[in-house]
Amino acid sequence: MDQNTNPNLEKILRIAYFSTLLILILLFMSTNTVNINYAKLLNEGRTSSYYDISTKEFPYIFKVSDKLQGTGSILLSVEDSKIKGTATGIGKVCQCNIDFQTKIDGDFNGSNGSINIAVDGVGDPVGILPPGKVTFQGPLKGSLTDKKLTLTGKVNIKGSLASYAGFKNIEDIIIEIPDSTLAKTFKQIQNKRSLASL
């Protein structure tokens, strides 16, 4: 009877051994797959949602010293911390209105929240003769509150129309984008960058 029991016991032990081995192999393979997928999701999340803002139009207001103020709209996007945009707007001076087209290029440092922008724009007078153009370029610094993004700096202004209207070669400029969703999105990017660096 012992001779019959031992082969049966050996058979049961072999089946249990191979079953356990198979289960361990399957668990190991599924764990690796989960880890790879999780890492992929993390990387995709960082590139698509951590650092990006889809192109969207925002209203803005601007002021150049005490000589010009106006309103407009800006198409703005952020990809891999690079800020790109184009802005249009109408500025009012005492002599006329000026139609502005501005290119915006810069970056957002999610680690410390600093925003650096370069603006390059052209202004065309509306409804006056003789026609002329105003050009302006300069670096701006951005600051965030919970409700708005503010860009400030000094711009170089050129053009006979600009000097006729009383503009100096260098003037202070302030641009405010009061849409709270933009400011909140920048803040969220900053918070996620801070968490990711821990």
Short mmCIF file of C-alpha atoms in Angstrom, two decimals:
data_model
loop_
_atom_site.label_atom_id
_atom_site.label_comp_id
_atom_site.label_asym_id
_atom_site.label_seq_id
_atom_site.Cartn_x
_atom_site.Cartn_y
_atom_site.Cartn_z
CA MET A 1 0.00 0.00 0.00
CA ASP A 2 2.92 2.34 0.74
CA GLN A 3 4.20 1.66 -2.77
CA ASN A 4 0.90 2.87 -4.29
CA THR A 5 0.69 5.93 -1.99
CA ASN A 6 4.19 7.23 -2.77
CA PRO A 7 3.71 7.49 -6.55
CA ASN A 8 0.36 9.23 -6.01
CA LEU A 9 1.93 11.61 -3.54
CA GLU A 10 4.80 12.34 -5.93
CA LYS A 11 2.32 12.99 -8.74
CA ILE A 12 0.33 15.40 -6.55
CA LEU A 13 3.51 17.20 -5.46
CA ARG A 14 4.67 17.54 -9.10
CA ILE A 15 1.32 18.99 -10.18
CA ALA A 16 1.35 21.41 -7.23
CA TYR A 17 4.95 22.43 -8.01
CA PHE A 18 4.28 23.12 -11.70
CA SER A 19 1.01 24.90 -10.92
CA THR A 20 2.74 27.16 -8.41
CA LEU A 21 5.55 27.85 -10.89
CA LEU A 22 3.05 28.69 -13.63
CA ILE A 23 1.12 31.04 -11.31
CA LEU A 24 4.37 32.79 -10.31
CA ILE A 25 5.39 33.24 -13.98
CA LEU A 26 1.97 34.68 -14.86
CA LEU A 27 2.08 37.04 -11.87
CA PHE A 28 5.56 38.22 -12.82
CA MET A 29 4.54 38.85 -16.44
CA SER A 30 1.38 40.75 -15.47
CA THR A 31 3.33 42.88 -12.97
CA ASN A 32 5.87 43.83 -15.65
CA THR A 33 3.09 44.72 -18.08
CA VAL A 34 1.39 46.89 -15.49
CA ASN A 35 4.64 48.67 -14.67
CA ILE A 36 5.38 49.37 -18.33
CA ASN A 37 1.87 50.66 -18.97
CA TYR A 38 1.97 52.78 -15.83
CA ALA A 39 5.27 54.35 -16.84
CA LYS A 40 3.88 54.99 -20.32
CA LEU A 41 0.80 56.65 -18.85
CA LEU A 42 2.96 58.80 -16.59
CA ASN A 43 5.09 59.96 -19.52
CA GLU A 44 2.06 60.62 -21.70
CA GLY A 45 0.40 62.51 -18.85
CA ARG A 46 3.46 64.68 -18.33
CA THR A 47 3.74 65.68 -21.96
CA SER A 48 0.05 66.16 -22.65
CA SER A 49 -1.46 67.51 -19.46
CA TYR A 50 1.38 68.50 -17.12
CA TYR A 51 2.99 71.05 -19.40
CA ASP A 52 0.56 71.81 -22.20
CA ILE A 53 -2.24 74.29 -22.74
CA SER A 54 -4.22 73.84 -25.94
CA THR A 55 -4.51 76.84 -28.24
CA LYS A 56 -7.27 79.04 -26.93
CA GLU A 57 -8.43 82.61 -27.41
CA PHE A 58 -8.34 84.97 -24.44
CA PRO A 59 -9.41 88.61 -24.15
CA TYR A 60 -6.75 91.03 -22.91
CA ILE A 61 -6.23 94.69 -22.09
CA PHE A 62 -3.04 96.66 -22.58
CA LYS A 63 -1.54 100.03 -21.79
CA VAL A 64 1.62 101.79 -22.99
CA SER A 65 2.70 104.30 -20.33
CA ASP A 66 -0.06 106.92 -20.08
CA LYS A 67 -0.23 107.44 -23.85
CA LEU A 68 -2.19 104.46 -25.18
CA GLN A 69 -4.64 101.88 -23.91
CA GLY A 70 -6.66 99.24 -25.65
CA THR A 71 -8.26 95.82 -25.76
CA GLY A 72 -8.00 92.78 -27.96
CA SER A 73 -7.83 89.01 -28.13
CA ILE A 74 -4.88 86.66 -28.01
CA LEU A 75 -4.52 83.10 -29.30
CA LEU A 76 -2.22 81.42 -26.81
CA SER A 77 -0.78 77.92 -26.36
CA VAL A 78 1.83 76.23 -24.18
CA GLU A 79 3.71 73.13 -25.34
CA ASP A 80 6.67 71.70 -23.43
CA SER A 81 6.79 74.95 -21.44
CA LYS A 82 7.11 77.05 -24.63
CA ILE A 83 4.54 79.84 -24.94
CA LYS A 84 3.37 80.86 -28.41
CA GLY A 85 0.69 83.26 -29.45
CA THR A 86 -0.61 85.98 -31.69
CA ALA A 87 -2.54 88.97 -30.46
CA THR A 88 -4.75 91.49 -32.19
CA GLY A 89 -6.18 94.63 -30.68
CA ILE A 90 -7.15 98.26 -31.03
CA GLY A 91 -5.25 100.90 -29.07
CA LYS A 92 -6.59 104.40 -28.57
CA VAL A 93 -4.53 107.55 -28.57
CA CYS A 94 -5.83 111.12 -28.69
CA GLN A 95 -5.09 111.49 -32.42
CA CYS A 96 -6.42 108.13 -33.68
CA ASN A 97 -6.92 104.43 -33.10
CA ILE A 98 -4.16 101.97 -33.91
CA ASP A 99 -4.79 98.41 -35.08
CA PHE A 100 -2.14 96.13 -33.51
CA GLN A 101 -0.85 92.70 -34.59
CA THR A 102 1.60 91.14 -32.15
CA LYS A 103 3.64 87.94 -32.14
CA ILE A 104 4.27 86.44 -28.70
CA ASP A 105 7.03 83.94 -27.98
CA GLY A 106 8.40 82.83 -24.62
CA ASP A 107 8.60 80.19 -21.95
CA PHE A 108 7.07 79.22 -18.63
CA ASN A 109 9.30 77.82 -15.89
CA GLY A 110 7.00 75.46 -14.01
CA SER A 111 9.55 75.01 -11.21
CA ASN A 112 9.48 78.62 -10.00
CA GLY A 113 6.49 80.02 -11.91
CA SER A 114 8.48 82.59 -13.90
CA ILE A 115 7.18 83.68 -17.29
CA ASN A 116 9.42 85.32 -19.90
CA ILE A 117 7.86 86.66 -23.09
CA ALA A 118 9.19 88.45 -26.16
CA VAL A 119 6.71 90.59 -28.09
CA ASP A 120 7.15 91.76 -31.67
CA GLY A 121 4.34 93.87 -33.07
CA VAL A 122 3.15 96.25 -35.73
CA GLY A 123 0.50 98.93 -35.40
CA ASP A 124 -1.44 100.50 -38.27
CA PRO A 125 -3.37 103.74 -37.75
CA VAL A 126 -7.10 103.61 -38.46
CA GLY A 127 -8.75 106.36 -40.50
CA ILE A 128 -6.03 109.01 -40.70
CA LEU A 129 -3.71 110.41 -43.33
CA PRO A 130 -0.83 110.17 -43.94
CA PRO A 131 -0.64 106.45 -43.14
CA GLY A 132 2.28 105.13 -41.17
CA LYS A 133 3.28 102.19 -39.02
CA VAL A 134 4.35 101.76 -35.43
CA THR A 135 6.64 98.84 -34.57
CA PHE A 136 7.54 97.62 -31.12
CA GLN A 137 9.68 94.85 -29.66
CA GLY A 138 10.76 93.91 -26.19
CA PRO A 139 11.02 91.35 -23.40
CA LEU A 140 8.24 91.10 -20.82
CA LYS A 141 8.06 89.37 -17.45
CA GLY A 142 4.91 87.63 -16.32
CA SER A 143 3.31 87.38 -12.91
CA LEU A 144 0.36 85.24 -11.83
CA THR A 145 -2.46 85.74 -9.41
CA ASP A 146 -5.48 83.48 -8.99
CA LYS A 147 -7.47 85.68 -11.34
CA LYS A 148 -5.14 86.99 -14.05
CA LEU A 149 -1.84 86.84 -15.89
CA THR A 150 0.04 90.16 -16.05
CA LEU A 151 2.95 90.89 -18.42
CA THR A 152 5.09 93.97 -17.86
CA GLY A 153 8.27 95.39 -19.35
CA LYS A 154 9.73 98.00 -21.65
CA VAL A 155 9.39 97.97 -25.42
CA ASN A 156 11.35 99.71 -28.16
CA ILE A 157 8.95 101.78 -30.26
CA LYS A 158 9.80 102.96 -33.76
CA GLY A 159 8.02 104.85 -36.53
CA SER A 160 7.29 108.43 -37.49
CA LEU A 161 3.67 108.00 -36.43
CA ALA A 162 4.83 106.97 -32.95
CA SER A 163 6.99 110.06 -32.51
CA TYR A 164 4.15 112.23 -33.89
CA ALA A 165 1.83 110.74 -31.26
CA GLY A 166 4.35 111.55 -28.51
CA PHE A 167 5.87 108.13 -27.87
CA LYS A 168 9.47 107.90 -26.71
CA ASN A 169 11.86 105.29 -28.12
CA ILE A 170 11.36 103.15 -25.02
CA GLU A 171 8.04 102.96 -23.18
CA ASP A 172 6.59 100.88 -20.35
CA ILE A 173 3.94 98.38 -21.36
CA ILE A 174 1.49 96.33 -19.32
CA ILE A 175 -0.68 93.53 -20.68
CA GLU A 176 -3.33 91.82 -18.56
CA ILE A 177 -5.17 88.62 -19.43
CA PRO A 178 -8.00 88.57 -16.89
CA ASP A 179 -9.34 85.10 -17.78
CA SER A 180 -8.98 83.18 -14.51
CA THR A 181 -8.85 79.80 -16.27
CA LEU A 182 -5.49 80.69 -17.86
CA ALA A 183 -3.96 81.80 -14.55
CA LYS A 184 -5.31 78.69 -12.80
CA THR A 185 -3.91 76.43 -15.52
CA PHE A 186 -0.43 77.96 -15.17
CA LYS A 187 -0.69 77.51 -11.40
CA GLN A 188 -1.70 73.86 -11.86
CA ILE A 189 1.26 73.26 -14.16
CA GLN A 190 3.55 74.83 -11.54
CA ASN A 191 2.09 72.66 -8.75
CA LYS A 192 2.41 69.48 -10.81
CA ARG A 193 6.00 70.31 -11.72
CA SER A 194 6.78 70.85 -8.05
CA LEU A 195 5.22 67.49 -7.13
CA ALA A 196 7.01 65.71 -9.98
CA SER A 197 10.39 67.00 -8.79
CA LEU A 198 9.92 65.58 -5.26
#
